[in-house]
CSV table of C-alpha atoms and ligand atoms in Angstrom, one decimal:
chain,number,residue,atom,x,y,z
Q,730,MET,CA,-17.1,-65.7,45.2
Q,731,ASN,CA,-20.7,-66.7,44.9
Q,732,MET,CA,-21.8,-65.9,41.3
Q,733,THR,CA,-25.5,-66.1,42.2
Q,734,GLN,CA,-25.2,-63.4,44.9
Q,735,SER,CA,-22.8,-61.3,42.8
Q,736,LYS,CA,-25.5,-60.9,40.1
Q,737,TRP,CA,-28.0,-59.7,42.7
Q,738,SER,CA,-29.6,-56.3,41.7
Q,739,VAL,CA,-32.4,-54.0,42.6
Q,740,GLY,CA,-34.6,-56.1,40.4
Q,741,ASP,CA,-34.3,-58.8,43.0
Q,742,ILE,CA,-35.8,-56.7,45.7
Q,743,PRO,CA,-39.1,-58.4,46.7
Q,744,ASP,CA,-42.3,-56.4,46.8
Q,745,GLN,CA,-42.1,-54.0,49.7
Q,746,SER,CA,-45.7,-52.9,49.6
Q,747,GLY,CA,-47.1,-52.2,53.1
Q,748,ARG,CA,-43.6,-51.8,54.6
Q,749,THR,CA,-42.2,-48.6,56.1
Q,750,ALA,CA,-38.5,-47.8,56.1
Q,751,VAL,CA,-36.4,-45.0,57.7
Q,752,VAL,CA,-33.1,-44.1,55.9
Q,753,THR,CA,-30.8,-41.8,57.7
Q,754,GLY,CA,-28.5,-39.5,55.7
Q,755,ALA,CA,-31.1,-40.0,52.9
Q,756,ASN,CA,-30.5,-36.8,50.9
Q,757,SER,CA,-27.2,-37.9,49.4
Q,758,GLY,CA,-25.0,-40.7,48.0
Q,759,LEU,CA,-25.9,-44.2,49.2
Q,760,GLY,CA,-28.9,-42.9,51.2
Q,761,ILE,CA,-30.8,-41.5,48.2
Q,762,ALA,CA,-30.0,-44.6,46.1
Q,763,THR,CA,-31.3,-46.8,49.0
Q,764,VAL,CA,-34.5,-44.6,49.2
Q,765,GLU,CA,-35.1,-44.8,45.5
Q,766,SER,CA,-34.9,-48.6,45.3
Q,767,LEU,CA,-37.0,-49.3,48.4
Q,768,ALA,CA,-39.7,-46.8,47.2
Q,769,ARG,CA,-39.7,-48.3,43.7
Q,770,ALA,CA,-40.3,-51.7,45.3
Q,771,GLY,CA,-43.4,-50.3,47.1
Q,772,ALA,CA,-42.1,-49.3,50.5
Q,773,HIS,CA,-43.1,-46.1,52.2
Q,774,VAL,CA,-39.7,-44.5,52.9
Q,775,VAL,CA,-38.9,-41.7,55.3
Q,776,LEU,CA,-35.9,-39.6,54.5
Q,777,ALA,CA,-34.3,-38.7,57.8
Q,778,VAL,CA,-32.1,-35.7,57.1
Q,779,ARG,CA,-30.4,-33.0,59.0
Q,780,ASP,CA,-31.4,-30.3,56.5
Q,781,PRO,CA,-35.0,-30.7,55.3
Q,782,ARG,CA,-34.3,-28.3,52.4
Q,783,ARG,CA,-31.6,-30.6,51.0
Q,784,GLY,CA,-33.9,-33.6,51.9
Q,785,GLU,CA,-36.8,-32.1,49.8
Q,786,ALA,CA,-34.5,-31.4,46.9
Q,787,ALA,CA,-33.3,-35.0,47.0
Q,788,ALA,CA,-36.8,-36.3,47.4
Q,789,ALA,CA,-37.8,-34.4,44.3
Q,790,THR,CA,-35.3,-36.4,42.3
Q,791,VAL,CA,-37.0,-39.7,43.2
Q,792,ARG,CA,-40.7,-38.6,43.6
Q,793,GLY,CA,-43.0,-40.5,41.4
Q,794,GLN,CA,-41.0,-43.7,42.2
Q,795,GLY,CA,-43.1,-44.5,45.3
Q,796,SER,CA,-44.2,-43.1,48.6
Q,797,ILE,CA,-41.7,-40.9,50.4
Q,798,GLU,CA,-41.6,-38.2,53.0
Q,799,VAL,CA,-38.9,-36.0,54.6
Q,800,ARG,CA,-38.3,-35.6,58.3
Q,801,ARG,CA,-35.6,-33.8,60.2
Q,802,LEU,CA,-33.0,-35.7,62.1
Q,803,ASP,CA,-29.6,-34.4,63.2
Q,804,LEU,CA,-27.6,-37.3,64.6
Q,805,ALA,CA,-25.1,-34.9,66.1
Q,806,ASP,CA,-27.8,-33.5,68.4
Q,807,LEU,CA,-29.4,-36.0,70.9
Q,808,ALA,CA,-32.4,-33.6,71.3
Q,809,SER,CA,-33.1,-33.9,67.6
Q,810,VAL,CA,-32.8,-37.7,67.8
Q,811,HIS,CA,-35.3,-37.8,70.7
Q,812,GLU,CA,-37.6,-35.4,68.8
Q,813,PHE,CA,-37.5,-37.7,65.7
Q,814,ALA,CA,-38.1,-40.8,67.7
Q,815,THR,CA,-40.9,-39.5,69.9
Q,816,GLY,CA,-42.7,-38.2,66.8
Q,817,TRP,CA,-42.8,-41.8,65.4
Q,818,GLN,CA,-46.1,-43.5,65.5
Q,819,GLY,CA,-47.0,-47.0,64.3
Q,820,ASP,CA,-44.8,-49.8,63.1
Q,821,LEU,CA,-41.4,-49.3,61.5
Q,822,ASP,CA,-40.3,-52.4,59.5
Q,823,LEU,CA,-36.9,-51.2,58.6
Q,824,LEU,CA,-34.4,-48.8,60.0
Q,825,ILE,CA,-31.3,-48.1,57.9
Q,826,ASN,CA,-28.5,-46.4,59.8
Q,827,ASN,CA,-26.7,-45.0,56.8
Q,828,ALA,CA,-25.7,-41.4,57.6
Q,829,GLY,CA,-22.1,-40.7,58.2
Q,830,VAL,CA,-19.2,-38.3,58.1
Q,831,MET,CA,-15.6,-39.3,57.2
Q,832,ASN,CA,-12.1,-38.0,58.1
Q,833,ILE,CA,-13.4,-34.5,59.0
Q,834,PRO,CA,-11.5,-31.9,60.9
Q,835,GLU,CA,-11.8,-32.2,64.7
Q,836,ALA,CA,-15.3,-31.1,65.9
Q,837,THR,CA,-17.8,-32.0,68.5
Q,838,THR,CA,-21.5,-32.7,68.4
Q,839,LYS,CA,-24.1,-30.6,70.3
Q,840,ASP,CA,-23.6,-32.9,73.3
Q,841,GLY,CA,-19.8,-32.6,73.2
Q,842,PHE,CA,-18.9,-36.0,71.6
Q,843,GLU,CA,-16.2,-36.3,69.0
Q,844,MET,CA,-18.2,-35.7,65.7
Q,845,GLN,CA,-17.4,-38.9,63.8
Q,846,PHE,CA,-18.0,-41.2,66.8
Q,847,GLY,CA,-21.0,-39.0,67.9
Q,848,THR,CA,-22.7,-39.0,64.5
Q,849,ASN,CA,-21.8,-42.3,63.0
Q,850,HIS,CA,-22.2,-44.4,66.2
Q,851,LEU,CA,-23.8,-42.6,69.2
Q,852,GLY,CA,-26.5,-40.8,67.2
Q,853,HIS,CA,-27.5,-44.1,65.6
Q,854,PHE,CA,-27.2,-46.0,68.9
Q,855,ALA,CA,-29.7,-43.6,70.5
Q,856,LEU,CA,-32.0,-43.5,67.5
Q,857,THR,CA,-32.2,-47.3,67.2
Q,858,ASN,CA,-32.9,-47.9,70.9
Q,859,LEU,CA,-35.6,-45.2,71.0
Q,860,LEU,CA,-37.3,-46.6,67.8
Q,861,LEU,CA,-36.9,-50.3,68.8
Q,862,PRO,CA,-40.4,-50.6,70.3
Q,863,HIS,CA,-41.8,-49.7,66.9
Q,864,ILE,CA,-39.4,-51.9,64.8
Q,865,THR,CA,-40.8,-55.1,63.4
Q,866,ASP,CA,-38.2,-56.5,61.1
Q,867,ARG,CA,-34.7,-55.3,61.1
Q,868,VAL,CA,-32.0,-52.7,61.6
Q,869,VAL,CA,-29.3,-52.3,59.0
Q,870,THR,CA,-26.2,-50.2,59.9
Q,871,VAL,CA,-23.7,-49.1,57.3
Q,872,SER,CA,-20.1,-49.7,58.3
Q,873,SER,CA,-17.0,-49.6,56.2
Q,874,GLY,CA,-13.8,-51.5,55.2
Q,875,ALA,CA,-12.2,-48.7,57.2
Q,876,HIS,CA,-13.1,-50.7,60.4
Q,877,LYS,CA,-10.1,-52.9,59.5
Q,878,MET,CA,-7.6,-50.4,58.1
Q,879,PRO,CA,-3.9,-51.0,58.6
Q,880,GLY,CA,-3.0,-50.1,62.2
Q,881,SER,CA,-5.8,-52.4,63.5
Q,882,PRO,CA,-8.4,-49.9,64.6
Q,883,TYR,CA,-9.7,-50.4,68.1
Q,884,ILE,CA,-12.2,-48.7,70.4
Q,885,HIS,CA,-10.4,-46.2,72.6
Q,886,PHE,CA,-12.4,-47.0,75.7
Q,887,ASP,CA,-10.2,-44.8,77.8
Q,888,ASN,CA,-10.7,-41.8,75.5
Q,889,LEU,CA,-13.7,-42.4,73.2
Q,890,ASN,CA,-13.6,-38.7,72.1
Q,891,LEU,CA,-9.9,-38.9,71.3
Q,892,THR,CA,-9.3,-35.8,73.3
Q,893,GLY,CA,-5.7,-34.6,72.8
Q,894,GLU,CA,-5.0,-37.5,70.3
Q,895,TYR,CA,-7.5,-36.7,67.5
Q,896,SER,CA,-6.7,-38.1,64.1
Q,897,PRO,CA,-9.4,-37.9,61.4
Q,898,ILE,CA,-8.6,-41.4,60.2
Q,899,THR,CA,-8.5,-42.9,63.7
Q,900,ALA,CA,-11.8,-41.3,64.5
Q,901,TYR,CA,-13.5,-42.6,61.4
Q,902,SER,CA,-12.2,-46.2,61.7
Q,903,GLN,CA,-13.2,-46.2,65.4
Q,904,SER,CA,-16.7,-45.1,64.5
Q,905,LYS,CA,-17.1,-47.7,61.8
Q,906,LEU,CA,-15.7,-50.4,64.1
Q,907,ALA,CA,-18.3,-49.2,66.6
Q,908,ASN,CA,-21.0,-49.7,63.9
Q,909,LEU,CA,-20.1,-53.4,63.7
Q,910,LEU,CA,-19.8,-53.9,67.5
Q,911,PHE,CA,-23.1,-52.2,67.9
Q,912,THR,CA,-24.7,-54.6,65.4
Q,913,LEU,CA,-23.2,-57.6,67.2
Q,914,GLU,CA,-24.5,-56.6,70.7
Q,915,LEU,CA,-27.8,-55.4,69.4
Q,916,GLN,CA,-28.4,-58.8,67.8
Q,917,ARG,CA,-27.4,-60.6,71.0
Q,918,ARG,CA,-29.8,-58.5,73.0
Q,919,LEU,CA,-32.7,-58.9,70.6
Q,920,ALA,CA,-32.2,-62.7,70.5
Q,921,ALA,CA,-31.9,-62.8,74.3
Q,922,ALA,CA,-35.2,-60.8,74.6
Q,923,GLY,CA,-36.9,-63.3,72.3
Q,924,SER,CA,-37.4,-60.6,69.6
Q,925,PRO,CA,-37.7,-61.6,65.9
Q,926,VAL,CA,-36.1,-58.3,65.0
Q,927,ARG,CA,-32.7,-58.7,63.4
Q,928,ALA,CA,-29.6,-56.4,63.4
Q,929,LEU,CA,-27.4,-56.6,60.3
Q,930,ALA,CA,-24.5,-54.5,58.9
Q,931,ALA,CA,-23.4,-53.7,55.4
Q,932,HIS,CA,-20.6,-51.7,53.6
Q,933,PRO,CA,-20.6,-50.3,50.1
Q,934,GLY,CA,-16.9,-50.9,49.1
Q,935,TRP,CA,-15.8,-47.6,47.5
Q,936,ALA,CA,-18.6,-45.6,46.1
Q,937,ALA,CA,-18.4,-42.1,44.6
Q,938,THR,CA,-20.5,-39.9,46.9
Q,939,ASN,CA,-20.1,-36.6,48.8
Q,940,LEU,CA,-18.4,-38.4,51.6
Q,941,GLN,CA,-14.9,-37.9,50.4
Q,942,GLY,CA,-15.4,-34.2,49.8
Q,943,HIS,CA,-15.3,-33.4,53.5
Q,944,ASP,CA,-11.9,-34.9,54.2
Q,945,SER,CA,-9.7,-32.7,56.4
Q,946,SER,CA,-6.7,-33.4,54.1
Q,947,ALA,CA,-6.4,-31.7,50.7
Q,948,LEU,CA,-4.0,-34.4,49.6
Q,949,ARG,CA,-6.5,-37.2,50.5
Q,950,ARG,CA,-9.3,-35.2,48.9
Q,951,ALA,CA,-7.3,-35.0,45.6
Q,952,PHE,CA,-6.5,-38.7,45.8
Q,953,MET,CA,-10.1,-39.6,46.4
Q,954,ARG,CA,-11.3,-37.4,43.6
Q,955,VAL,CA,-9.2,-39.5,41.2
Q,956,GLY,CA,-10.3,-42.7,43.0
Q,957,ASN,CA,-13.9,-41.7,42.7
Q,958,ARG,CA,-13.4,-41.6,38.9
Q,959,VAL,CA,-11.3,-44.7,38.3
Q,960,ILE,CA,-11.9,-47.1,41.1
Q,961,ALA,CA,-15.3,-46.3,42.8
Q,962,GLN,CA,-18.6,-47.7,41.8
Q,963,ASP,CA,-21.6,-45.3,41.6
Q,964,ASN,CA,-24.0,-44.7,44.5
Q,965,LYS,CA,-26.6,-47.1,43.1
Q,966,ALA,CA,-24.1,-50.0,43.0
Q,967,GLY,CA,-22.7,-48.9,46.4
Q,968,ALA,CA,-26.2,-49.2,47.9
Q,969,LEU,CA,-26.7,-52.8,46.9
Q,970,PRO,CA,-25.1,-54.3,50.0
Q,971,THR,CA,-27.4,-52.2,52.2
Q,972,LEU,CA,-30.4,-53.2,50.2
Q,973,TYR,CA,-29.4,-56.9,50.2
Q,974,ALA,CA,-29.1,-56.7,54.0
Q,975,ALA,CA,-32.4,-54.9,54.2
Q,976,VAL,CA,-34.5,-57.4,52.2
Q,977,GLU,CA,-32.9,-60.8,52.0
Q,978,ASP,CA,-33.5,-63.5,54.6
Q,979,LEU,CA,-30.1,-63.4,56.4
Q,980,PRO,CA,-29.1,-64.4,59.9
Q,981,GLY,CA,-28.9,-61.7,62.5
Q,982,ALA,CA,-25.4,-60.0,62.7
Q,983,SER,CA,-24.7,-60.8,59.1
Q,984,TYR,CA,-22.3,-58.4,57.3
Q,985,VAL,CA,-22.8,-57.7,53.6
Q,986,GLY,CA,-20.3,-56.1,51.2
Q,987,PRO,CA,-19.2,-56.2,47.6
Q,988,ASP,CA,-17.7,-59.4,46.3
Q,989,GLY,CA,-15.0,-57.9,44.0
Q,990,PHE,CA,-11.2,-57.4,44.6
Q,991,GLY,CA,-10.6,-56.0,48.1
Q,992,GLU,CA,-14.3,-55.7,48.6
Q,993,MET,CA,-14.1,-52.3,46.8
Q,994,ARG,CA,-16.8,-53.0,44.2
Q,995,GLY,CA,-19.0,-55.8,43.0
Q,996,GLY,CA,-22.3,-57.5,43.8
Q,997,PRO,CA,-23.4,-58.0,47.4
Q,998,THR,CA,-22.4,-61.0,49.4
Q,999,LEU,CA,-21.6,-62.0,53.0
Q,1000,VAL,CA,-18.2,-60.7,54.0
Q,1001,GLY,CA,-15.8,-61.1,56.9
Q,1002,ARG,CA,-14.9,-58.6,59.6
Q,1003,SER,CA,-11.9,-58.0,61.7
Q,1004,ALA,CA,-11.2,-59.8,65.0
Q,1005,ALA,CA,-11.8,-56.5,66.8
Q,1006,ALA,CA,-15.3,-56.3,65.3
Q,1007,SER,CA,-16.1,-59.9,66.3
Q,1008,ASP,CA,-15.3,-59.5,70.0
Q,1009,PRO,CA,-18.4,-59.9,72.2
Q,1010,ALA,CA,-16.7,-58.4,75.2
Q,1011,SER,CA,-15.8,-55.2,73.4
Q,1012,ALA,CA,-19.3,-55.1,72.0
Q,1013,ARG,CA,-20.8,-55.2,75.5
Q,1014,ARG,CA,-18.4,-52.7,76.8
Q,1015,LEU,CA,-19.1,-50.3,74.0
Q,1016,TRP,CA,-22.8,-50.8,74.5
Q,1017,MET,CA,-22.6,-49.9,78.2
Q,1018,ALA,CA,-20.4,-46.9,77.4
Q,1019,SER,CA,-22.9,-45.7,74.8
Q,1020,GLU,CA,-25.9,-46.1,77.1
Q,1021,GLU,CA,-24.0,-44.0,79.7
Q,1022,LEU,CA,-23.0,-41.3,77.2
Q,1023,THR,CA,-26.4,-41.0,75.5
Q,1024,GLY,CA,-28.6,-41.8,78.5
Q,1025,VAL,CA,-30.6,-44.1,76.2
Q,1026,PRO,CA,-31.0,-47.8,77.3
Q,1027,PHE,CA,-32.0,-50.9,75.4
Q,1028,PRO,CA,-35.8,-51.0,75.7
Q,1029,GLU,CA,-35.9,-54.5,77.1
Q,1030,PRO,CA,-39.6,-55.0,78.1
Q,1031,ALA,CA,-41.0,-53.3,75.0
Q,1032,VAL,CA,-38.8,-55.4,72.7
Q,1033,SER,CA,-39.8,-58.6,74.5
Q,1034,VAL,CA,-43.4,-57.8,74.1
Q,1035,ARG,CA,-42.9,-56.9,70.5
Q,1036,GLY,CA,-41.3,-60.4,69.9
Q,1037,GLN,CA,-44.4,-62.3,71.0
Y,277,NAP,N1,-18.9,-43.8,49.8
Y,277,NAP,C1,-18.1,-44.7,50.2
Y,277,NAP,O1,-17.1,-45.2,49.5
Y,277,NAP,C2,-18.3,-45.4,51.6
Y,277,NAP,C3,-17.4,-46.4,52.0
Y,277,NAP,C4,-17.6,-47.0,53.2
Y,277,NAP,C5,-18.6,-46.6,54.0
Y,277,NAP,N2,-19.4,-45.6,53.6
Y,277,NAP,C6,-20.5,-45.2,54.5
Y,277,NAP,O2,-21.7,-45.0,53.8
Y,277,NAP,C7,-22.6,-44.1,54.5
Y,277,NAP,C8,-23.2,-43.1,53.6
Y,277,NAP,O3,-22.2,-42.3,53.1
Y,277,NAP,P1,-22.1,-41.7,51.6
Y,277,NAP,O4,-20.9,-42.3,50.9
Y,277,NAP,O5,-23.5,-41.9,50.9
Y,277,NAP,O6,-21.8,-40.2,51.9
Y,277,NAP,P2,-22.6,-38.9,51.6
Y,277,NAP,O7,-23.0,-38.7,50.2
Y,277,NAP,O8,-21.7,-37.8,52.2
Y,277,NAP,O9,-23.9,-39.0,52.5
Y,277,NAP,C9,-23.8,-39.0,53.9
Y,277,NAP,C10,-25.1,-38.6,54.5
Y,277,NAP,O10,-25.0,-38.5,55.9
Y,277,NAP,C11,-25.7,-37.3,56.3
Y,277,NAP,N3,-25.2,-36.8,57.6
Y,277,NAP,C12,-24.0,-36.4,58.0
Y,277,NAP,N4,-24.0,-35.9,59.2
Y,277,NAP,C13,-25.3,-36.1,59.7
Y,277,NAP,C14,-26.0,-35.7,60.9
Y,277,NAP,N5,-25.3,-35.2,61.9
Y,277,NAP,N6,-27.3,-36.0,61.0
Y,277,NAP,C15,-27.9,-36.6,59.9
Y,277,NAP,N7,-27.4,-36.9,58.8
Y,277,NAP,C16,-26.1,-36.6,58.6
Y,277,NAP,C17,-25.3,-36.3,55.2
Y,277,NAP,O11,-26.1,-35.2,55.3
Y,277,NAP,P3,-25.7,-33.8,54.6
Y,277,NAP,O12,-25.9,-33.9,53.1
Y,277,NAP,O13,-26.6,-32.8,55.2
Y,277,NAP,O14,-24.2,-33.6,54.9
Y,277,NAP,C18,-25.6,-37.2,54.0
Y,277,NAP,O15,-26.9,-37.2,53.7
Y,277,NAP,C19,-21.7,-43.5,55.6
Y,277,NAP,O16,-22.1,-44.2,56.9
Y,277,NAP,C20,-20.3,-43.9,55.2
Y,277,NAP,O17,-19.5,-44.1,56.4
Y,277,NAP,C21,-19.3,-45.0,52.4
């Protein structure tokens, strides 16, 4: 454990004046905590939310801490992702792919993708590639310790939507593994294109948020209600790994998580990932599949130009 890093706090965030950030899933949990800290440090922060009313209510709790605005983005609807991205003008320093759903009952996105894979991975995949020509600094994607749950999660390349074999836990861990493989391949592509933009990932450990309340199992919900009280850290502490990845000078593809027991809580530090999450061949294969499913490619020429 690195004691210097474990003491890192929001007070260590360097001045963000003049920088613009987008945070997805910004109206709740880790998202609103991330918004508050970046805005307080001087950034202009855009809350990308699927329900602008909930977004405005969340924004009201942090208004006065800095410059923020609310824009609609439904990651479970590619038309909404396109609308958000085409409406973007000017530079974007920081994209934080934070939104997510966990262990929900089987459902599909507007475009027919399994909801957890579609929201947590494919929506962010499309959003990132569409916004890349504007991005100047980095993309941080929020994964989870669930990417390496018992049972060794893997990407079901032959059935990405888990049709006929849906399990809420399998779908969540697949989507969070996809977040890490996405980061790996995005970083490889950015470096190959000569872009200075970096792709990084983070996970919060266990943080008490609204995430656990949507679980498909009443038993797991009850367990997590107790866990949220006795094990979890609050959303502000849970957002620290994301913030660390967003502002510290770290190598591309870095993965940041809490430094405490089981990476469940503690200060932000670099953490390891599963072998499945480190496999460049899987990362490329997932990228190709995601391009095909979303119809959104890596914007090679624009990114190369951006990197000059
Ligand atoms: N909390 C933890 O212990 C934990 C652990 C590991 C990883 N994570 C990850 O941390 C991230 C943030 O989760 P959280 O704990 O802060 O949970 P949360 O409080 O439930 O926040 C999730 C956010 O994602 C938004 N969202 C869900 N579906 C969306 C969609 N289709 N389009 C746009 N936004 C959507 C939610 O919006 P609504 O409010 O409209 O539903 C909400 O703002 C997730 O990626 C999660 O996987 C959390």
